[in-house]
Amino acid sequence: MEITTVTTFIPYYDKIRERTKRLLAVVPPDSLDWAYMPGKFTIGDEIRHIAAIERYMFAETIAGRPSSYSGCGKALADGYEAVMAYFDEKHEESMAIFRALSDEDLQRKCTTPGNATMPIWKWMRAMVEHEIHHRAQLYIYLNMIGVKTPPMFGLSAEEVAGYGKG
């Protein structure tokens, strides 16, 4: 999918973020430090990572600046309220950068931290894929600790299958 206009990308990305926010709404505040094994991202790290990488890697390179992403540890935000506020704040900062783009800017080349050069629209698509990837990890993490997670599109797979049995 090629992203051709900013005005179509913004509402699309808003819907992606809404799905992520629905999932974050069920994160138990006392589970932010849980990880499935030592040395792996915690639930809080995953949330901070989505926020920090969007703002400091994707948005910075889209704005023509080098990535300034430096990790996703507790120094960025610690505790449930702080982590959720950080998540929203970094997203709003990123969205201001994206809203300032023109449709022509989407064809402009940016340089990724891996030194690849690509049109901004492709880098924006990679950003969306990145968020979806980490959201999926959060679904798994939350299921592992017994949290009932919201269905992605309104119905669970079991509910959809039940409709077919009439």
PDB file of C-alpha atoms in Angstrom, residues 27-127:
ATOM      1  CA  VAL A  27      -2.899  -3.473  31.229  1.00  0.00           C
ATOM      2  CA  PRO A  28      -2.906  -4.062  34.994  1.00  0.00           C
ATOM      3  CA  PRO A  29      -0.934  -1.250  36.656  1.00  0.00           C
ATOM      4  CA  ASP A  30       0.961  -3.759  38.792  1.00  0.00           C
ATOM      5  CA  SER A  31       2.122  -5.724  35.720  1.00  0.00           C
ATOM      6  CA  LEU A  32       4.269  -3.084  33.987  1.00  0.00           C
ATOM      7  CA  ASP A  33       7.474  -4.786  35.157  1.00  0.00           C
ATOM      8  CA  TRP A  34       6.449  -8.285  34.020  1.00  0.00           C
ATOM      9  CA  ALA A  35       8.507  -9.976  31.293  1.00  0.00           C
ATOM     10  CA  TYR A  36       8.233 -13.545  30.068  1.00  0.00           C
ATOM     11  CA  MET A  37      11.911 -14.104  30.849  1.00  0.00           C
ATOM     12  CA  PRO A  38      14.813 -12.145  32.316  1.00  0.00           C
ATOM     13  CA  GLY A  39      16.472  -9.717  29.929  1.00  0.00           C
ATOM     14  CA  LYS A  40      13.435  -9.317  27.662  1.00  0.00           C
ATOM     15  CA  PHE A  41      11.209  -6.259  27.330  1.00  0.00           C
ATOM     16  CA  THR A  42       8.727  -5.847  30.150  1.00  0.00           C
ATOM     17  CA  ILE A  43       5.159  -4.790  29.443  1.00  0.00           C
ATOM     18  CA  GLY A  44       6.190  -1.244  30.389  1.00  0.00           C
ATOM     19  CA  ASP A  45       9.227  -1.429  28.100  1.00  0.00           C
ATOM     20  CA  GLU A  46       6.983  -2.457  25.191  1.00  0.00           C
ATOM     21  CA  ILE A  47       4.688   0.519  25.789  1.00  0.00           C
ATOM     22  CA  ARG A  48       7.587   2.970  26.175  1.00  0.00           C
ATOM     23  CA  HIS A  49       9.271   1.453  23.103  1.00  0.00           C
ATOM     24  CA  ILE A  50       6.255   2.038  20.849  1.00  0.00           C
ATOM     25  CA  ALA A  51       6.134   5.659  22.040  1.00  0.00           C
ATOM     26  CA  ALA A  52       9.855   6.405  21.964  1.00  0.00           C
ATOM     27  CA  ILE A  53      10.614   4.763  18.627  1.00  0.00           C
ATOM     28  CA  GLU A  54       7.664   6.505  16.959  1.00  0.00           C
ATOM     29  CA  ARG A  55       8.815   9.892  18.222  1.00  0.00           C
ATOM     30  CA  TYR A  56      12.586   9.654  18.286  1.00  0.00           C
ATOM     31  CA  MET A  57      13.294   7.373  15.340  1.00  0.00           C
ATOM     32  CA  PHE A  58      10.401   7.510  12.879  1.00  0.00           C
ATOM     33  CA  ALA A  59       9.251  11.111  13.393  1.00  0.00           C
ATOM     34  CA  GLU A  60      12.792  12.467  13.615  1.00  0.00           C
ATOM     35  CA  THR A  61      13.907  10.840  10.368  1.00  0.00           C
ATOM     36  CA  ILE A  62      10.673  11.907   8.661  1.00  0.00           C
ATOM     37  CA  ALA A  63      11.463  15.473   9.775  1.00  0.00           C
ATOM     38  CA  GLY A  64      14.895  15.161   8.133  1.00  0.00           C
ATOM     39  CA  ARG A  65      16.862  14.739  11.349  1.00  0.00           C
ATOM     40  CA  PRO A  66      18.872  11.751  12.549  1.00  0.00           C
ATOM     41  CA  SER A  67      17.266   9.260  14.913  1.00  0.00           C
ATOM     42  CA  SER A  68      17.635  10.137  18.584  1.00  0.00           C
ATOM     43  CA  TYR A  69      16.074   6.939  19.953  1.00  0.00           C
ATOM     44  CA  SER A  70      18.048   5.812  22.992  1.00  0.00           C
ATOM     45  CA  GLY A  71      15.980   3.012  24.486  1.00  0.00           C
ATOM     46  CA  CYS A  72      12.798   2.360  26.381  1.00  0.00           C
ATOM     47  CA  GLY A  73      13.752   1.996  30.029  1.00  0.00           C
ATOM     48  CA  LYS A  74      12.098   3.316  33.144  1.00  0.00           C
ATOM     49  CA  ALA A  75      14.107   6.548  32.991  1.00  0.00           C
ATOM     50  CA  LEU A  76      11.622   7.700  30.326  1.00  0.00           C
ATOM     51  CA  ALA A  77       8.565   7.076  32.486  1.00  0.00           C
ATOM     52  CA  ASP A  78       8.036   4.940  35.564  1.00  0.00           C
ATOM     53  CA  GLY A  79       4.710   3.862  37.009  1.00  0.00           C
ATOM     54  CA  TYR A  80       1.408   3.257  35.264  1.00  0.00           C
ATOM     55  CA  GLU A  81       0.165   6.852  34.996  1.00  0.00           C
ATOM     56  CA  ALA A  82       3.564   8.160  33.890  1.00  0.00           C
ATOM     57  CA  VAL A  83       3.976   5.454  31.245  1.00  0.00           C
ATOM     58  CA  MET A  84       0.514   6.064  29.786  1.00  0.00           C
ATOM     59  CA  ALA A  85       1.046   9.842  29.802  1.00  0.00           C
ATOM     60  CA  TYR A  86       4.433   9.387  28.092  1.00  0.00           C
ATOM     61  CA  PHE A  87       2.788   7.174  25.460  1.00  0.00           C
ATOM     62  CA  ASP A  88       0.193   9.836  24.651  1.00  0.00           C
ATOM     63  CA  GLU A  89       2.631  12.774  24.817  1.00  0.00           C
ATOM     64  CA  LYS A  90       5.152  11.240  22.398  1.00  0.00           C
ATOM     65  CA  HIS A  91       2.358  10.333  19.999  1.00  0.00           C
ATOM     66  CA  GLU A  92       1.027  13.886  19.961  1.00  0.00           C
ATOM     67  CA  GLU A  93       4.534  15.228  19.300  1.00  0.00           C
ATOM     68  CA  SER A  94       4.914  12.766  16.424  1.00  0.00           C
ATOM     69  CA  MET A  95       1.506  13.594  14.990  1.00  0.00           C
ATOM     70  CA  ALA A  96       2.401  17.289  14.902  1.00  0.00           C
ATOM     71  CA  ILE A  97       5.365  16.387  12.691  1.00  0.00           C
ATOM     72  CA  PHE A  98       3.231  14.165  10.449  1.00  0.00           C
ATOM     73  CA  ARG A  99       0.429  16.735  10.129  1.00  0.00           C
ATOM     74  CA  ALA A 100       2.982  19.336   8.978  1.00  0.00           C
ATOM     75  CA  LEU A 101       3.926  17.199   5.968  1.00  0.00           C
ATOM     76  CA  SER A 102       2.668  18.008   2.511  1.00  0.00           C
ATOM     77  CA  ASP A 103       1.591  15.316   0.086  1.00  0.00           C
ATOM     78  CA  GLU A 104       4.739  16.084  -1.894  1.00  0.00           C
ATOM     79  CA  ASP A 105       6.843  15.442   1.226  1.00  0.00           C
ATOM     80  CA  LEU A 106       5.658  11.836   1.214  1.00  0.00           C
ATOM     81  CA  GLN A 107       7.793  11.261  -1.902  1.00  0.00           C
ATOM     82  CA  ARG A 108      10.853  12.957  -0.370  1.00  0.00           C
ATOM     83  CA  LYS A 109      13.622  10.573   0.649  1.00  0.00           C
ATOM     84  CA  CYS A 110      14.634  10.039   4.260  1.00  0.00           C
ATOM     85  CA  THR A 111      17.581   8.124   5.658  1.00  0.00           C
ATOM     86  CA  THR A 112      16.861   5.451   8.242  1.00  0.00           C
ATOM     87  CA  PRO A 113      19.154   4.643  11.189  1.00  0.00           C
ATOM     88  CA  GLY A 114      20.344   1.633   9.153  1.00  0.00           C
ATOM     89  CA  ASN A 115      21.468   4.103   6.470  1.00  0.00           C
ATOM     90  CA  ALA A 116      18.808   3.008   3.982  1.00  0.00           C
ATOM     91  CA  THR A 117      17.229   5.718   1.860  1.00  0.00           C
ATOM     92  CA  MET A 118      13.538   5.512   1.052  1.00  0.00           C
ATOM     93  CA  PRO A 119      10.518   7.713   0.399  1.00  0.00           C
ATOM     94  CA  ILE A 120       8.910   9.034   3.575  1.00  0.00           C
ATOM     95  CA  TRP A 121       5.656   7.212   2.769  1.00  0.00           C
ATOM     96  CA  LYS A 122       7.471   3.866   2.943  1.00  0.00           C
ATOM     97  CA  TRP A 123       9.061   4.792   6.275  1.00  0.00           C
ATOM     98  CA  MET A 124       5.606   5.747   7.576  1.00  0.00           C
ATOM     99  CA  ARG A 125       4.273   2.366   6.485  1.00  0.00           C
ATOM    100  CA  ALA A 126       7.157   0.703   8.353  1.00  0.00           C
ATOM    101  CA  MET A 127       6.199   2.728  11.449  1.00  0.00           C
TER     102      MET A 127
END
